[in-house]
Structures are given as C-alpha cells and as structure tokens.
Tab-separated table of C-alpha atoms in Angstrom:
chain	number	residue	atom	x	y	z
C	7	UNK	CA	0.000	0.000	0.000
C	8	UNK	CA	1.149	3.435	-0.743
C	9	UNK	CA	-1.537	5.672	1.318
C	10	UNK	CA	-3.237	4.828	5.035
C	11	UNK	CA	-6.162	5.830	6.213
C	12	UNK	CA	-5.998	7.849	9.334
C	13	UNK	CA	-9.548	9.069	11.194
C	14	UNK	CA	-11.570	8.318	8.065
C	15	UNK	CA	-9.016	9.789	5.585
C	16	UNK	CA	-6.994	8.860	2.693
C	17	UNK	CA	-2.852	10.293	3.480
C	18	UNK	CA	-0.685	8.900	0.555
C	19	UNK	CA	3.179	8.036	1.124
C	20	UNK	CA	4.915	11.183	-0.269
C	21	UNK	CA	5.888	13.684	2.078
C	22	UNK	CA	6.296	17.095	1.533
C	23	UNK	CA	9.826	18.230	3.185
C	24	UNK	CA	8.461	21.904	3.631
C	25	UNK	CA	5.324	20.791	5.651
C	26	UNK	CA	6.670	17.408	7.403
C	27	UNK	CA	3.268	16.268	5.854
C	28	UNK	CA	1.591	14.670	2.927
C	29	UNK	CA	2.078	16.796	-0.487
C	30	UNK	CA	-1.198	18.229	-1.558
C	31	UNK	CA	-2.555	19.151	-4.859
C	32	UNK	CA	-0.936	16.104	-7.310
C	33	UNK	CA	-3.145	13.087	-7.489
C	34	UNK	CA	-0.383	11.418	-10.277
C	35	UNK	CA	2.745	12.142	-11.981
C	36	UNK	CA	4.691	10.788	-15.240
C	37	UNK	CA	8.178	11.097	-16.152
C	38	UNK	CA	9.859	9.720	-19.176
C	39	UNK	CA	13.498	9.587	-18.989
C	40	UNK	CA	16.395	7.211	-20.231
C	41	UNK	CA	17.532	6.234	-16.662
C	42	UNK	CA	14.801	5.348	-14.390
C	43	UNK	CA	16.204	6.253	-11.093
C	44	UNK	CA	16.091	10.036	-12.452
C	45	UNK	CA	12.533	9.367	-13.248
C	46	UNK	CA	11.405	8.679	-10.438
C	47	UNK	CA	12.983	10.922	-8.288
C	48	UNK	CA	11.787	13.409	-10.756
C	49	UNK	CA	8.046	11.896	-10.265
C	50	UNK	CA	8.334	12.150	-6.254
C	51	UNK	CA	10.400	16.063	-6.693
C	52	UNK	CA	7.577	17.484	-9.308
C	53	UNK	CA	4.925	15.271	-7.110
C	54	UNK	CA	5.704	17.438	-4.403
C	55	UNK	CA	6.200	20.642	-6.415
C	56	UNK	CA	2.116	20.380	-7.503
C	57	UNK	CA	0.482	21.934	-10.302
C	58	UNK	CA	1.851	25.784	-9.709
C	59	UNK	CA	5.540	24.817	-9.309
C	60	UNK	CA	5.955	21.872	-11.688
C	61	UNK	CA	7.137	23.267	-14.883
C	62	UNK	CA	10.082	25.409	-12.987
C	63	UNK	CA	11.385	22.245	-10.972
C	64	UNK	CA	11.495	20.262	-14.389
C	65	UNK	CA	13.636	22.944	-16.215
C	66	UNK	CA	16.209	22.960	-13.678
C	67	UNK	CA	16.165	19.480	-13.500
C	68	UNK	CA	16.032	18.693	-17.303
C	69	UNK	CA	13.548	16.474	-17.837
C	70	UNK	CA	11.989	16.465	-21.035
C	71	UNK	CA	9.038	14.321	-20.743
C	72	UNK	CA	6.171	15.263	-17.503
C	73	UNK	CA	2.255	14.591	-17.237
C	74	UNK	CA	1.053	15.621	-13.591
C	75	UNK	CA	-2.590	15.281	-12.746
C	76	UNK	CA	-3.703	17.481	-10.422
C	77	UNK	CA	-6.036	16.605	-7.315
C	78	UNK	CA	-9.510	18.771	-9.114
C	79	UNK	CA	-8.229	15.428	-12.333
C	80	UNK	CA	-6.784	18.411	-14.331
C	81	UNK	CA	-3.888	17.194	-16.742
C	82	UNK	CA	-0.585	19.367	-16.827
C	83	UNK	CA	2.100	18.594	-19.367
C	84	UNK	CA	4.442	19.907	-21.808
C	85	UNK	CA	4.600	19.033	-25.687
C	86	UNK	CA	6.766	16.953	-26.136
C	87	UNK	CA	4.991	14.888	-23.501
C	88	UNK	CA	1.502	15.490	-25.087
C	89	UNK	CA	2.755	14.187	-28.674
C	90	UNK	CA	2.996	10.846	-27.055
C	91	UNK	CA	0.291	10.819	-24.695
C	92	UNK	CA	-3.341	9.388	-26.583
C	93	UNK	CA	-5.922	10.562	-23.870
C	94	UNK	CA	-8.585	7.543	-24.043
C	95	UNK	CA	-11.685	10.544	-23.590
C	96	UNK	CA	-9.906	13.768	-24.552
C	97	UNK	CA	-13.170	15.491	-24.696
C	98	UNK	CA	-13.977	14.692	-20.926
C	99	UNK	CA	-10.651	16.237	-20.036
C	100	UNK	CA	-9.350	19.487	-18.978
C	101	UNK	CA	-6.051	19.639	-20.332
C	102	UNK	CA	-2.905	21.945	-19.894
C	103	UNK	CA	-0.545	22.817	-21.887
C	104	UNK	CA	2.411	23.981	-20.431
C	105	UNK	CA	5.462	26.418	-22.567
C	106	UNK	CA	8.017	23.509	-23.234
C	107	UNK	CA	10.764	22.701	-21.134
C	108	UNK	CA	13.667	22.518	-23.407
C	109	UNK	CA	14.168	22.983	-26.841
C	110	UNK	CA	11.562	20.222	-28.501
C	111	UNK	CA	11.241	19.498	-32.016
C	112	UNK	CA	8.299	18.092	-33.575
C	113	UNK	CA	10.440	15.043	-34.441
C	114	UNK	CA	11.620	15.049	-30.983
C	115	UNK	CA	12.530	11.266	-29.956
C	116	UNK	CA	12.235	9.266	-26.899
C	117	UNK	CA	15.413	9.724	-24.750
C-alpha cells in the first residue's frame, strides 16, 4: 500500500519536506526519462512541487518528458509529452498545456 487511512481519511506516502506532511494538490505524476532512477525521483520532486511549481522544478532538472494530474483530475504537461500521450476521452478532459521545457522538435525522440 502506498496511502493509510488515518480518522476516516486517505494520506498517501509522499511527504512534503516543507510541511513534514503529505504533499497536496498532485493526485499522479509521469516522467519519461532514459535512466529510471532520475525518473522517479523526478516523479516524487515534481509530485511534491504540484500543479503551480511543476514546470520550474522540471527545467532545472532537465527532464523532457512530464504529465502531472492534479487533485480537481486536471492534466498538466508539456509538448513533447503530449505528442505521445493518446488521452482515451480527450473530450472529458481538462487539459494543460504547459510552454516547453527545453528545446523540442516536432520530431523530438524518446530519450
């Protein structure tokens, strides 16, 4: 399990370093990347950066490739990510688009 319930509530495992307390505002996060340690501490960094602070924390950290759903089920990600994500019901999502977060080309490749 990766959450516990606590007094009838739902606290997930990834701690916010700031608060000493569950990050809020991320419900999910994807990172593509050729060496999957750096994914995934990207996942748990952005995780905890939420929806506002995302984009910033993945510059500096060079990652090319982020989708971050947001706890209101909102979709963040940059292009390069959204040219290889196919949304099953696009229409019932609110998507974001975010500036990209290095120099992408439309025939940008996976890493």
């Amino acid at each position: 399990e990766r959450y516990c319930l606590w007094r009838g509530r739902r606290y997930h495992h990834i701690i916010d370093p700031r608060t000493g307390h569950p990050a809020q505002g991320t419900r999910s996060v994807t990172v593509i990347h050729d060496n999957a340690t750096e994914a995934d501490a990207a996942a748990t960094a952005l995780f905890v950066a939420g929806p506002k602070a995302w984009h910033r924390i993945a510059r500096q950290m060079g990652i090319r490739y982020v989708l971050l759903v947001d706890s209101e089920n909102v979709i963040h990600m940059n292009p390069a990510m959204a040219r290889r994500v196919q949304l099953l019901e696009p229409r019932k999502q609110t998507i974001r688009l975010s500036p990209p977060l290095v120099e992408e080309r439309s025939d940008d490749r996976l890493p």
